[in-house]
PDB file of C-alpha atoms in Angstrom:
ATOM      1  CA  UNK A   1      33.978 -13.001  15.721  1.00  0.00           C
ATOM      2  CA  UNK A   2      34.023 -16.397  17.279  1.00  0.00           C
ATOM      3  CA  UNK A   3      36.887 -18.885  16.166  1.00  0.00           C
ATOM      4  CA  UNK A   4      35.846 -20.764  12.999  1.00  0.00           C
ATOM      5  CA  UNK A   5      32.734 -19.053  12.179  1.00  0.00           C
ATOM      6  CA  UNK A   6      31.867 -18.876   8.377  1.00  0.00           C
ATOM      7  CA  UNK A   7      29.046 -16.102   7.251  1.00  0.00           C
ATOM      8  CA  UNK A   8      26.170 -18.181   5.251  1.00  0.00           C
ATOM      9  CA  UNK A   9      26.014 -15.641   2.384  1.00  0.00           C
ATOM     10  CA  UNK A  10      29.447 -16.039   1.481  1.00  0.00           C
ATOM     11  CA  UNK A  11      29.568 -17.977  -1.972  1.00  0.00           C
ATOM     12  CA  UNK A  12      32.157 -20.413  -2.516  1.00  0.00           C
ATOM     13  CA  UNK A  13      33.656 -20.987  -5.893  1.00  0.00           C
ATOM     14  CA  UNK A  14      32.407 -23.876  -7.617  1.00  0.00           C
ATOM     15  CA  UNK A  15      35.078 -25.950  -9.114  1.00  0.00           C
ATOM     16  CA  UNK A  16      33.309 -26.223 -12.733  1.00  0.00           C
ATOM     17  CA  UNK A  17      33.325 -24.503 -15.606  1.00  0.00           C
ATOM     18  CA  UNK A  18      30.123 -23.012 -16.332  1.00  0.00           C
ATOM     19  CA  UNK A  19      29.034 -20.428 -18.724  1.00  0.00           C
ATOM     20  CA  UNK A  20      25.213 -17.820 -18.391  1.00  0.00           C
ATOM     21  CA  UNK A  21      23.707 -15.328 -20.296  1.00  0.00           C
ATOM     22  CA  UNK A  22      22.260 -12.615 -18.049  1.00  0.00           C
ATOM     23  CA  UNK A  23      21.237  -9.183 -18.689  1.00  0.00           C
ATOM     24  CA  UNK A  24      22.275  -6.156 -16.118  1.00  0.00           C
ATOM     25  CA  UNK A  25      19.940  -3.589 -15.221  1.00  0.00           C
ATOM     26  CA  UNK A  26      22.297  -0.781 -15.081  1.00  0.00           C
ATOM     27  CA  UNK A  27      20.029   1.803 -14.572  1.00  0.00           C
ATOM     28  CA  UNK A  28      19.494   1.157 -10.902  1.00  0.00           C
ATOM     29  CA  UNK A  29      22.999   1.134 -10.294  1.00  0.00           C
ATOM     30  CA  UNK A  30      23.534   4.529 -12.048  1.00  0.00           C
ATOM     31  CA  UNK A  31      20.467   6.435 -10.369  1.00  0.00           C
ATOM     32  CA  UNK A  32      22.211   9.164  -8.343  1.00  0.00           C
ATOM     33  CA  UNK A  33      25.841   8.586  -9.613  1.00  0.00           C
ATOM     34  CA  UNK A  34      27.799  11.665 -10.653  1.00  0.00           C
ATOM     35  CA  UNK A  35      27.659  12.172 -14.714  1.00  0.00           C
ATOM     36  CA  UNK A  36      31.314  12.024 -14.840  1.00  0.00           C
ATOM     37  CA  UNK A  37      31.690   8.879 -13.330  1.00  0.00           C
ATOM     38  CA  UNK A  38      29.145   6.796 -14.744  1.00  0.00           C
ATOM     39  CA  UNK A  39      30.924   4.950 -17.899  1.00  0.00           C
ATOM     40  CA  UNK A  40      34.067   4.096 -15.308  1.00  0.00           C
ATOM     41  CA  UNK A  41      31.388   2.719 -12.713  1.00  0.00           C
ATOM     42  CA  UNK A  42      29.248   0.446 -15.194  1.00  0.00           C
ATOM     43  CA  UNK A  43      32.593  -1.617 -15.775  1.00  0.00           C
ATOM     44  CA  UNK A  44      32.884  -1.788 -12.444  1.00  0.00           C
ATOM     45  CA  UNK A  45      29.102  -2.784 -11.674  1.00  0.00           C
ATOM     46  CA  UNK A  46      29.649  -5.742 -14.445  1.00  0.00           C
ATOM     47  CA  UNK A  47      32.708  -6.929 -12.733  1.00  0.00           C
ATOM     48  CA  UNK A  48      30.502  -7.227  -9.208  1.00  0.00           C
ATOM     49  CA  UNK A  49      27.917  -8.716 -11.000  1.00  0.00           C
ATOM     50  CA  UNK A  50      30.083 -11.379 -11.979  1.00  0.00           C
ATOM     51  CA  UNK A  51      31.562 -12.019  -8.929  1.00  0.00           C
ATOM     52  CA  UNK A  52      28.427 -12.375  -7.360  1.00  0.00           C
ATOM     53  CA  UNK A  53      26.688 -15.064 -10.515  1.00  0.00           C
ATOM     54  CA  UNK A  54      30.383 -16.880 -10.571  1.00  0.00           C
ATOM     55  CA  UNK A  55      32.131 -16.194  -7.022  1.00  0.00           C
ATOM     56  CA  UNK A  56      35.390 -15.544  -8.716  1.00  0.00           C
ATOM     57  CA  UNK A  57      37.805 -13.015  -7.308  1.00  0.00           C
ATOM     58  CA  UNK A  58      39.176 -12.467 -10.772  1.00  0.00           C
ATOM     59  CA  UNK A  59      36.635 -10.469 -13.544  1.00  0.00           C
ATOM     60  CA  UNK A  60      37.710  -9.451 -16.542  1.00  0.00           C
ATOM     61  CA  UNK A  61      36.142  -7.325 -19.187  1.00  0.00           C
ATOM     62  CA  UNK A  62      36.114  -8.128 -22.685  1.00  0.00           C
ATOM     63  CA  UNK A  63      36.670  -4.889 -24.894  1.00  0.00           C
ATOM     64  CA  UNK A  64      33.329  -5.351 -27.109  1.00  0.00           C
ATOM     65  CA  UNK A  65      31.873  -5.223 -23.171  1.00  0.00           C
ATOM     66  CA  UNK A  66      33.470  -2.345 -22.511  1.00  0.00           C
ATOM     67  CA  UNK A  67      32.893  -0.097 -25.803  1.00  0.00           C
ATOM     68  CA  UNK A  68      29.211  -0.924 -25.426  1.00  0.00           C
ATOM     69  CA  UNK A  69      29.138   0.745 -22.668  1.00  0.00           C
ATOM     70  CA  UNK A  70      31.114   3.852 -23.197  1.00  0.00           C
ATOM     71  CA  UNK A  71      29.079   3.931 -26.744  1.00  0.00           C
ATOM     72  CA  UNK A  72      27.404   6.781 -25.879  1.00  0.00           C
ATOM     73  CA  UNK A  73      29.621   8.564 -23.854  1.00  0.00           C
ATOM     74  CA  UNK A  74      30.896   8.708 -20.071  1.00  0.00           C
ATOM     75  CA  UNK A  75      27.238   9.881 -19.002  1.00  0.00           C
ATOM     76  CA  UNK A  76      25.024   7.814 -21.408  1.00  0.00           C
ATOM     77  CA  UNK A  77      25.223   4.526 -20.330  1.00  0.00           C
ATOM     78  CA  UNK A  78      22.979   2.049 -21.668  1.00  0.00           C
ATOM     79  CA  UNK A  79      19.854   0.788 -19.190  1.00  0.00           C
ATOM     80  CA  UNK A  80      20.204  -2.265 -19.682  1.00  0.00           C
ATOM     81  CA  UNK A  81      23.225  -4.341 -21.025  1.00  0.00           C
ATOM     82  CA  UNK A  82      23.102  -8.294 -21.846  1.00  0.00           C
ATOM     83  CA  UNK A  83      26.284  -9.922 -20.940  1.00  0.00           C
ATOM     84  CA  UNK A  84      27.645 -13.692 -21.223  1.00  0.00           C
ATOM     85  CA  UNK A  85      29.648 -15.254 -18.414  1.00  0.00           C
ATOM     86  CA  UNK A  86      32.224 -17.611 -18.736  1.00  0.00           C
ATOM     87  CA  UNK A  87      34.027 -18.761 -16.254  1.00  0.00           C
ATOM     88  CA  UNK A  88      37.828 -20.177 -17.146  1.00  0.00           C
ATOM     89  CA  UNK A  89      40.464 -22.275 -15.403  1.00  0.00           C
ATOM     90  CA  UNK A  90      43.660 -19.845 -15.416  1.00  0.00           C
ATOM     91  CA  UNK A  91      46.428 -21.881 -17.256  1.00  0.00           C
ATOM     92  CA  UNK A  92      49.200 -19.407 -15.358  1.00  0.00           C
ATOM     93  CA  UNK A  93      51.369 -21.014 -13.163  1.00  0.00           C
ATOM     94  CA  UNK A  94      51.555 -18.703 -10.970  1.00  0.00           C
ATOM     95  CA  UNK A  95      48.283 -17.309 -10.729  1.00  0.00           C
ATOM     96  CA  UNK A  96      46.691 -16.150  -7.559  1.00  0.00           C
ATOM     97  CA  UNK A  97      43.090 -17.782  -8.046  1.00  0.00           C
ATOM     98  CA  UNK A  98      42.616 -20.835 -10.007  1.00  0.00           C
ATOM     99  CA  UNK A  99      39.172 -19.511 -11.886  1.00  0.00           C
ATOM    100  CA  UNK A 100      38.439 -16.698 -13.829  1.00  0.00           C
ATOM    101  CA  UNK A 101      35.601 -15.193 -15.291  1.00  0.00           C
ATOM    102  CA  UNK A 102      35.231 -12.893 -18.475  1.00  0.00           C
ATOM    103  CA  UNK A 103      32.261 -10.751 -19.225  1.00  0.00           C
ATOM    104  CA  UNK A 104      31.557 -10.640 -22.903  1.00  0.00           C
ATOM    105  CA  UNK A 105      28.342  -8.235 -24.468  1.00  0.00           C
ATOM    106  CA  UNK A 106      26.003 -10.055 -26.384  1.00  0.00           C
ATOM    107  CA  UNK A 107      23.997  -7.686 -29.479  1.00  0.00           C
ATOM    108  CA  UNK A 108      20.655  -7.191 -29.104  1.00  0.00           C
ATOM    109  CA  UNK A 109      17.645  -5.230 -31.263  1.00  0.00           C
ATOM    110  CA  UNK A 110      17.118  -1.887 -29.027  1.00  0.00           C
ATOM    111  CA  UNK A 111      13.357  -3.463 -27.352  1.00  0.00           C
ATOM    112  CA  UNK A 112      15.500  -6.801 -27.025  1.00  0.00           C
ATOM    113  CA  UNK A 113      15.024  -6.970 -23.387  1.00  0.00           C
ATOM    114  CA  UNK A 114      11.369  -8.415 -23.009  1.00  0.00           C
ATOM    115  CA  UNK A 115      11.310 -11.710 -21.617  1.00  0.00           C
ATOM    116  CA  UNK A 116      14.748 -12.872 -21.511  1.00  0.00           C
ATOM    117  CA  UNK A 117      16.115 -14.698 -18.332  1.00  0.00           C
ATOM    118  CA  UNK A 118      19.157 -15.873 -17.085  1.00  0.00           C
ATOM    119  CA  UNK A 119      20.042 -19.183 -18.784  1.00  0.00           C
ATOM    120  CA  UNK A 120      22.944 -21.630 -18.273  1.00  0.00           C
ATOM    121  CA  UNK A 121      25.090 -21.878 -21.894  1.00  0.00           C
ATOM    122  CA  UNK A 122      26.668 -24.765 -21.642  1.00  0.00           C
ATOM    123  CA  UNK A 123      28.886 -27.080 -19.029  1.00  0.00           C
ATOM    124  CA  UNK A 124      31.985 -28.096 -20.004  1.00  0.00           C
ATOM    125  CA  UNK A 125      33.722 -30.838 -17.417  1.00  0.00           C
ATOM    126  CA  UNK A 126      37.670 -31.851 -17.837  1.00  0.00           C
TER     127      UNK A 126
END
């Protein structure tokens, strides 16, 4: 690598707080996966989902998140998942990186899906 050189795709953290509504196709992350490990990998496919929307290092998911998707079971996942993200300034001290983001579900009717895009919540500026 030459001294100094910066890939393009990298995203940098933005500085504000922002918060989306986005829906996860699961289902084309769980084509092929092992039954067994399918529940365990959907939480981790909704962390690197919000890394990539938020570029934050540090994910977390809410439990309502979580028992969605182990509601039916380690090999049932749902298809399709809607999730809000919000991304937080980390009030600890000694935190490694300064923004957060949490993944909460968001209920919908089973044939919910049909037109729904990502949309920008709100903005909220300190």
């Amino acid at each position: 690598m030459v001294k100094g050189y910066q890939p393009k795709n990298k995203k940098e953290t933005r500085p504000e707080l922002l918060t989306i509504d986005t829906t996860i196709h699961m289902h084309k992350y769980m084509k092929g996966r092992t039954f067994k490990k399918r529940a365990p990998f959907a939480a981790k496919v909704v962390k690197k989902v919000a890394k990539q929307f938020m570029g934050t290092e540090d994910n977390r998911v809410e439990v309502r998140l979580n028992k969605a998707i182990w509601s039916k079971g380690i090999k049932g996942c749902p298809t399709r998942i809607r999730v809000r993200l919000e991304r937080k300034r980390n009030e600890d001290d000694d935190a490694k990186h300064e923004l957060y983001t949490v993944a909460s579900y968001i209920r919908l009717p089973r044939d919910g899906f049909k037109g729904l895009m990502t949309q920008r919540v709100s903005t909220d500026e300190e």
